Coordinates of N, CA, C and O in Angstrom, one line a residue:
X24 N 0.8 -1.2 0.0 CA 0.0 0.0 0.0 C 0.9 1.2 0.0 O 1.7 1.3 0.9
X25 N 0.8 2.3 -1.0 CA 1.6 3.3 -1.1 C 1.6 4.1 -0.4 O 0.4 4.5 -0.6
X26 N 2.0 4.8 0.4 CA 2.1 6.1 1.1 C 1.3 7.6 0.3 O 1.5 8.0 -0.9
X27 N 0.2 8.2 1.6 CA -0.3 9.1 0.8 C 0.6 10.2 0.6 O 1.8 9.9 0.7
X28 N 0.3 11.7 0.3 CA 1.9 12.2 -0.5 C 2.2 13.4 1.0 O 3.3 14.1 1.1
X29 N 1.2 13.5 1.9 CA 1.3 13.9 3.1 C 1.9 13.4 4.5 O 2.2 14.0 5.5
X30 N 1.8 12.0 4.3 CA 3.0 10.4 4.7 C 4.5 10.8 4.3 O 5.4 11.2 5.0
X31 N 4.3 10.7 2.9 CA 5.5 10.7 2.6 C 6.6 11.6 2.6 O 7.7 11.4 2.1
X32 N 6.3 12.6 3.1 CA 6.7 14.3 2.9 C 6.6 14.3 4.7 O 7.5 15.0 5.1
X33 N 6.0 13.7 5.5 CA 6.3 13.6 6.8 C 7.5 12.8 7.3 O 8.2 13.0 8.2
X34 N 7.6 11.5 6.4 CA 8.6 10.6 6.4 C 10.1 10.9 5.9 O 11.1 10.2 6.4
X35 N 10.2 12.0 5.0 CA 11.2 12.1 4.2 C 11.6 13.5 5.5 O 12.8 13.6 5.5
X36 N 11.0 14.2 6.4 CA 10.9 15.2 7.1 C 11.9 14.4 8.5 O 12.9 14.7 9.2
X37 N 11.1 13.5 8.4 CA 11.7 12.8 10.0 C 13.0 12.0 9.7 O 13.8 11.7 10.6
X38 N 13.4 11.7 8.2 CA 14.9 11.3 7.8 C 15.7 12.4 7.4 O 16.9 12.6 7.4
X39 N 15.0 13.1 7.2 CA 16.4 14.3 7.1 C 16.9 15.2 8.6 O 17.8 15.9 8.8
X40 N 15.8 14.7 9.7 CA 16.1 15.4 10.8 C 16.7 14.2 11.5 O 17.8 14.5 11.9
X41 N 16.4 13.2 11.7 CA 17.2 11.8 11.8 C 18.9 12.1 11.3 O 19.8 12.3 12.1
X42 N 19.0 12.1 9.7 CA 20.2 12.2 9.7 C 21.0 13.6 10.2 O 22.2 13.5 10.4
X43 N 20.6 14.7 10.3 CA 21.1 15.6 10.8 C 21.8 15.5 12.2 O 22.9 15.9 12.6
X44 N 21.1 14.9 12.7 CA 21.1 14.7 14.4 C 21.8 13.6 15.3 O 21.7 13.2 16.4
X45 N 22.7 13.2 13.9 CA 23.0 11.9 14.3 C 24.0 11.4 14.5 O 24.5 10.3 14.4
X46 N 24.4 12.6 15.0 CA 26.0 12.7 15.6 C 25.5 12.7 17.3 O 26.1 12.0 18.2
X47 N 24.4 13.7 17.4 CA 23.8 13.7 18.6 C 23.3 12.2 19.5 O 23.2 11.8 20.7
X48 N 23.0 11.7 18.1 CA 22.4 9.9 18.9 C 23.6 9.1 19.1 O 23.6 8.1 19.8
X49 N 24.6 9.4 18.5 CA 26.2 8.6 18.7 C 26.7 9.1 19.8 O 27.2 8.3 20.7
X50 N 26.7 10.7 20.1 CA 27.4 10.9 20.9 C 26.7 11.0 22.5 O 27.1 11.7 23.4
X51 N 25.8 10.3 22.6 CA 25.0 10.8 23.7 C 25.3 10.4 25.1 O 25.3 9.2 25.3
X52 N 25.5 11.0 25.8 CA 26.6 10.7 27.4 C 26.0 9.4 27.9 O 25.1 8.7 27.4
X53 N 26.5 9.2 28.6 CA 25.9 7.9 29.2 C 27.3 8.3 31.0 O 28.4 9.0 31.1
X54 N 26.6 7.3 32.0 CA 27.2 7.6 32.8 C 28.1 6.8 33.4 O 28.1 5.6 33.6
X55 N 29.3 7.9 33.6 CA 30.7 6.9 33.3 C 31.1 6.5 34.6 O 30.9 7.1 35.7
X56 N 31.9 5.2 34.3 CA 32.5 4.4 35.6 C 33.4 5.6 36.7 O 33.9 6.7 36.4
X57 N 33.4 5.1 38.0 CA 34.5 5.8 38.7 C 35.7 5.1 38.6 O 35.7 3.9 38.8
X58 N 36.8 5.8 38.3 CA 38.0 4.4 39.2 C 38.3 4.7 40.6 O 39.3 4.5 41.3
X59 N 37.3 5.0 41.0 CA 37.5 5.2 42.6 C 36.7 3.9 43.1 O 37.3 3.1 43.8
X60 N 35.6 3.7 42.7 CA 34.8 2.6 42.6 C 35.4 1.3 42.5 O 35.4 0.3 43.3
X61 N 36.0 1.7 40.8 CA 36.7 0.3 40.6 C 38.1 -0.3 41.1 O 38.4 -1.5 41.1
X62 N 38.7 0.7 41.6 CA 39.7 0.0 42.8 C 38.9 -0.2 44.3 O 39.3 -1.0 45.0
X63 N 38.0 0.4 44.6 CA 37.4 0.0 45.9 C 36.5 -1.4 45.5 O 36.2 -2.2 46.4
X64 N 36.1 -1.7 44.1 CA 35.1 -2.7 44.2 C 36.3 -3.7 43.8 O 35.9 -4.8 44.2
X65 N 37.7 -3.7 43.1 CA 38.7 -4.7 42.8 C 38.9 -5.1 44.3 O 38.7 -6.2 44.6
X66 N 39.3 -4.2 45.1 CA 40.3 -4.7 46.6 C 39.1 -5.2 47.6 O 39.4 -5.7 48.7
X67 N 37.6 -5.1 47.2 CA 36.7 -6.1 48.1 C 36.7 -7.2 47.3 O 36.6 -8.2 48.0
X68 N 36.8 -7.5 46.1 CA 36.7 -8.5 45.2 C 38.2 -9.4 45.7 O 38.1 -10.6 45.9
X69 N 39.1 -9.0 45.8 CA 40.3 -9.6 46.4 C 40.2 -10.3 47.9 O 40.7 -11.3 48.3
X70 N 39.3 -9.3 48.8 CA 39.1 -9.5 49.9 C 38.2 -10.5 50.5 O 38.3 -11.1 51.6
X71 N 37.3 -10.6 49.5 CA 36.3 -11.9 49.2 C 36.9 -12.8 48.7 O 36.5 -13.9 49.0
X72 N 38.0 -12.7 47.7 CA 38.7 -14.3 47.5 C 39.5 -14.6 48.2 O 39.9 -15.8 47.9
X73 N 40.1 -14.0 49.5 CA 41.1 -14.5 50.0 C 40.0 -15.2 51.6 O 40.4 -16.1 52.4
X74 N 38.9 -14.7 51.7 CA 38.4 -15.0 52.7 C 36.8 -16.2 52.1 O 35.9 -16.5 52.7
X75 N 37.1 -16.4 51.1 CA 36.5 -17.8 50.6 C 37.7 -18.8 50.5 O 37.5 -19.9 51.1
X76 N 39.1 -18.9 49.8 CA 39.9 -19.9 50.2 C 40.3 -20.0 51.7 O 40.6 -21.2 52.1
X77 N 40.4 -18.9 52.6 CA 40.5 -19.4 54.3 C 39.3 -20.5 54.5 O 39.3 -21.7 54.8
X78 N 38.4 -19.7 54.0 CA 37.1 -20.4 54.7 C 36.9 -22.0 53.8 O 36.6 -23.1 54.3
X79 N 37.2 -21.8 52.8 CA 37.1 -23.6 52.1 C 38.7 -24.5 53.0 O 38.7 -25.6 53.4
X80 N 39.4 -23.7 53.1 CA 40.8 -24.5 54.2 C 40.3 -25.2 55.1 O 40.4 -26.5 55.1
X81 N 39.6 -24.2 56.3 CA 39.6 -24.4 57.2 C 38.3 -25.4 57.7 O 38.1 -26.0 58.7
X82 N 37.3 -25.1 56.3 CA 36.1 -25.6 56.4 C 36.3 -27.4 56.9 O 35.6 -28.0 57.7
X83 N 37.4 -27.9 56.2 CA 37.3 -29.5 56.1 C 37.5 -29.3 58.0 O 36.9 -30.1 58.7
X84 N 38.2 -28.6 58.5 CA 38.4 -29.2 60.0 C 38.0 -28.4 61.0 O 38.3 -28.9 62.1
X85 N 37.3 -27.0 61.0 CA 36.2 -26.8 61.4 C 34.8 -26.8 61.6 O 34.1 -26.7 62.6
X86 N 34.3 -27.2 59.8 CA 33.2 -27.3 59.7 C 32.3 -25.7 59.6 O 32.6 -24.9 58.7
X87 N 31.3 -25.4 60.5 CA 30.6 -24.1 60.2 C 31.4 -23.1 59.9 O 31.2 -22.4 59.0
X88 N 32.7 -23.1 60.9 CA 33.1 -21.5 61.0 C 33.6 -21.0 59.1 O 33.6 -19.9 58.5
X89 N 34.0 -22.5 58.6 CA 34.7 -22.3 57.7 C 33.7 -22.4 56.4 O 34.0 -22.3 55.2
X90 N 32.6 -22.7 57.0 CA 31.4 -22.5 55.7 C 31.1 -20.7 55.8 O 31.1 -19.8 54.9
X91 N 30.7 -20.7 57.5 CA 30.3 -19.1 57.8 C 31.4 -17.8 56.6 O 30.9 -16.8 56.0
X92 N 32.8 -18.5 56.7 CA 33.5 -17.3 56.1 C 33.8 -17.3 54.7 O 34.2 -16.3 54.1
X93 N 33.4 -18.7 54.3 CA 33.5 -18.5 52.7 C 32.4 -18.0 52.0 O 32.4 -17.2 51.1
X94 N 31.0 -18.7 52.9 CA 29.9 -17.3 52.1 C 30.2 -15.7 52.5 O 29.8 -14.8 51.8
X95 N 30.9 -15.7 53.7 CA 30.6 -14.4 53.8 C 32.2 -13.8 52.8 O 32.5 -12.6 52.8
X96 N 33.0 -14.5 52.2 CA 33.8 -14.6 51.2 C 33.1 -14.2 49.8 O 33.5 -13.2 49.2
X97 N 31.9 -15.2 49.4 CA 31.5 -15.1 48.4 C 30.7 -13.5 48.2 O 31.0 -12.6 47.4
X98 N 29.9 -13.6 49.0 CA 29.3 -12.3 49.0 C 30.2 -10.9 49.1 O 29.7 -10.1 48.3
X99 N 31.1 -10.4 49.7 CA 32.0 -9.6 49.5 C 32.4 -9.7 47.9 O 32.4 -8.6 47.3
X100 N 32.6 -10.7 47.4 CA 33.3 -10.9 45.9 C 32.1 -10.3 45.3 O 32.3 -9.2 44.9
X101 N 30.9 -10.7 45.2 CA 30.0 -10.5 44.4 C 29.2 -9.0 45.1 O 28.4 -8.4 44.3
X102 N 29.5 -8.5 46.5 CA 29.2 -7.1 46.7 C 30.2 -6.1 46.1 O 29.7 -5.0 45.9
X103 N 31.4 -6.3 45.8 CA 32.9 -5.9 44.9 C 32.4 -5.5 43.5 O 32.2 -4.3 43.2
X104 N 32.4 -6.5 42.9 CA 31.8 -6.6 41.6 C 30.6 -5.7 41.6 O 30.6 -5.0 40.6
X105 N 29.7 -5.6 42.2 CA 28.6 -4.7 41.8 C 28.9 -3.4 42.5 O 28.1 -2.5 42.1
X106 N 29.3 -3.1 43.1 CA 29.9 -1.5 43.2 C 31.4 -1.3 42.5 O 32.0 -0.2 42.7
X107 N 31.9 -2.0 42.0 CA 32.7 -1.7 40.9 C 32.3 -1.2 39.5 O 33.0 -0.4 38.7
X108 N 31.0 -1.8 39.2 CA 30.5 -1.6 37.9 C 29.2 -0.6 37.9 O 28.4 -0.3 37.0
X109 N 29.2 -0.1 39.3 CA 28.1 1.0 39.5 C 28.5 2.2 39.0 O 29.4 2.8 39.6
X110 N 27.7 2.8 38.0 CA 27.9 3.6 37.1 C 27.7 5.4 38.6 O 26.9 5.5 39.6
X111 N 28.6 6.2 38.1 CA 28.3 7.1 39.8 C 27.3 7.7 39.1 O 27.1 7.8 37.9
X112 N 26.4 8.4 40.3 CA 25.4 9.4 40.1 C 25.5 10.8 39.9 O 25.5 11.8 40.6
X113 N 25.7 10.6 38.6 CA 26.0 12.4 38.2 C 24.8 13.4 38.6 O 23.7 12.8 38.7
X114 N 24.8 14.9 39.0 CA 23.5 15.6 39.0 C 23.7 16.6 37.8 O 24.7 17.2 37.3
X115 N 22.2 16.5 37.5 CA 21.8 17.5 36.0 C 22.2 18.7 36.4 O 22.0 18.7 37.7
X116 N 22.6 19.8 36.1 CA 22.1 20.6 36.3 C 21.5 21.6 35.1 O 21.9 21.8 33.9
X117 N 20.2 22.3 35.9 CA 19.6 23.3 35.0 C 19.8 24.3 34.5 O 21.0 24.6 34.7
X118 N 19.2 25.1 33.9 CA 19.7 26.3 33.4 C 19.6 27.4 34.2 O 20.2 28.5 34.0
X119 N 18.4 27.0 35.3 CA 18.3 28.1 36.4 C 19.5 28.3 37.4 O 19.8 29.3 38.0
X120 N 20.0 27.3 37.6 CA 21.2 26.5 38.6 C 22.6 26.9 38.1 O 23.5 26.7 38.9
X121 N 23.0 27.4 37.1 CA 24.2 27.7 36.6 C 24.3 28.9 37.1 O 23.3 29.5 37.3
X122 N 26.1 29.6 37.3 CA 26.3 30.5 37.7 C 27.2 31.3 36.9 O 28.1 32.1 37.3
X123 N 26.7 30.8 35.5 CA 27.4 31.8 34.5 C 26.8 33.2 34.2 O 27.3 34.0 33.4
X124 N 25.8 33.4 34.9 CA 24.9 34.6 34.6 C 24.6 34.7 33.2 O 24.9 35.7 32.6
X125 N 23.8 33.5 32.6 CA 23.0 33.6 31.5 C 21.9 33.7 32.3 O 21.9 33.5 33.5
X126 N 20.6 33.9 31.4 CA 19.0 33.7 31.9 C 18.9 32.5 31.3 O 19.3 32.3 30.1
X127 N 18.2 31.8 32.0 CA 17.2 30.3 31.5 C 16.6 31.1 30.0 O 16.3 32.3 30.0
X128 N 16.4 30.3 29.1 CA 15.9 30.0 27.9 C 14.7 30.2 28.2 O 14.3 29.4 29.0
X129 N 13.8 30.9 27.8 CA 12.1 30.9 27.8 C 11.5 29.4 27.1 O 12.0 29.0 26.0
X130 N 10.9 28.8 27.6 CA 10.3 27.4 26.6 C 9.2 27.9 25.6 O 8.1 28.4 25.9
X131 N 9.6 27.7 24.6 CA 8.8 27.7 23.2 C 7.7 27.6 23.6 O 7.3 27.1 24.7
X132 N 6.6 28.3 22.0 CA 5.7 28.0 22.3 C 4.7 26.5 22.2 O 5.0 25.4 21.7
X133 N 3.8 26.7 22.6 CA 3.2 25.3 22.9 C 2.8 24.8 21.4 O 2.3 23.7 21.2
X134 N 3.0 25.5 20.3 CA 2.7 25.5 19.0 C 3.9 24.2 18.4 O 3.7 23.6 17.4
X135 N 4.8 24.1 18.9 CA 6.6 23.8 18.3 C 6.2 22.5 17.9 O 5.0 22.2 18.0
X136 N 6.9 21.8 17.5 CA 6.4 20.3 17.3 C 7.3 19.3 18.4 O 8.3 19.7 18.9
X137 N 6.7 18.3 18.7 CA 7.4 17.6 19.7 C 9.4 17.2 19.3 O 10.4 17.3 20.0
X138 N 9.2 16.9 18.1 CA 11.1 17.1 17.9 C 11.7 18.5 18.3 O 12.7 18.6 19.1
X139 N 11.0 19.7 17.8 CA 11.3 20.8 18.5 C 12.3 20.7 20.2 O 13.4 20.9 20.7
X140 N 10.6 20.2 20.4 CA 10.6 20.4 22.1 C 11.6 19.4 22.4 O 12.4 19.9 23.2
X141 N 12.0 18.4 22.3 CA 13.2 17.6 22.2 C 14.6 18.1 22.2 O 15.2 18.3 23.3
X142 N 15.0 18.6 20.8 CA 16.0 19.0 20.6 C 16.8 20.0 21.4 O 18.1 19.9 21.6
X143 N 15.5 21.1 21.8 CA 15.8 22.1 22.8 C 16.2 21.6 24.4 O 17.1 22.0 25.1
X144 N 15.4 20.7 24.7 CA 15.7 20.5 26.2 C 17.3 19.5 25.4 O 18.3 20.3 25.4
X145 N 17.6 18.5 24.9 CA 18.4 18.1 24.3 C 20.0 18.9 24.7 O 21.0 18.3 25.3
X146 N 19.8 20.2 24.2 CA 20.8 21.0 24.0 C 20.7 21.7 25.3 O 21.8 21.8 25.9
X147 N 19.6 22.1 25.8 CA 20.1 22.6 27.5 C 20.9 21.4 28.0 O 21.8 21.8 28.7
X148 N 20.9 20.2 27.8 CA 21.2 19.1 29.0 C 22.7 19.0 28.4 O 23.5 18.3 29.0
X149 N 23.2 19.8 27.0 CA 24.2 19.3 26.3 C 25.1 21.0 26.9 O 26.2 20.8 27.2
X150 N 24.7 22.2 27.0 CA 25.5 23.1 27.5 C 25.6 23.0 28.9 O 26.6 23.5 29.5
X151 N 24.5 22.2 29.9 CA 24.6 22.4 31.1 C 24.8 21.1 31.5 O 23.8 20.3 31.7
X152 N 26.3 20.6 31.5 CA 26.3 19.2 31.9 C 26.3 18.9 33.3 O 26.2 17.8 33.6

């Protein structure tokens, strides 16, 4: 079924703003590792392996104590690993919140089209990191 010619002129609209923008969709932040993290979550990950081989040692001729410390071995390892790979919590900030002495941007009118309204907050979140 062919596209009516008001489809298709919306479609050819939404690819040429697609390709425009599409450095914007490659480049888009994402939130990055600490290496503060990842040496604090490496040296519990170490601290958890050294205290699951005590605890498997000692398990054969103690028994509990040495079950007690190898889970609590494992778990360290696997609490390591997941605050290693925890991405930190960046905060946004707005355009009201900066202290460059610009003025916040007025928001468009309610007329704009939704890519508009996109682009724009888009670009506040891309000057005000």
């Amino acid at each position: 079924m062919p596209l009516s010619e008001q489809e298709q002129r919306l479609l050819d609209e939404m690819e040429r703003h697609l390709m425009s923008n599409d450095t914007d969709v490659v480049t888009a932040p994402s939130r990055a590792l600490s290496y503060r993290n990842i040496v604090l979550g490496s040296i519990m990950v170490l601290a958890g392996l050294g205290a699951l081989v005590v605890g498997v040692s000692i398990g054969f001729n103690t028994g509990f104590l040495g079950i007690a410390i190898g889970v609590l071995g494992f778990v360290l390892m696997v609490g390591g690993v997941v605050f290693a790979v925890t991405p930190t919590r960046g905060t946004v900030a707005t355009a009201s919140s900066t202290s460059s002495g610009t003025k916040p941007r007025a928001p468009r009118a309610s007329g704009s089209s939704f890519m508009d309204r996109m682009n724009e907050r888009w670009d506040r979140r891309r000057e005000n990191p």
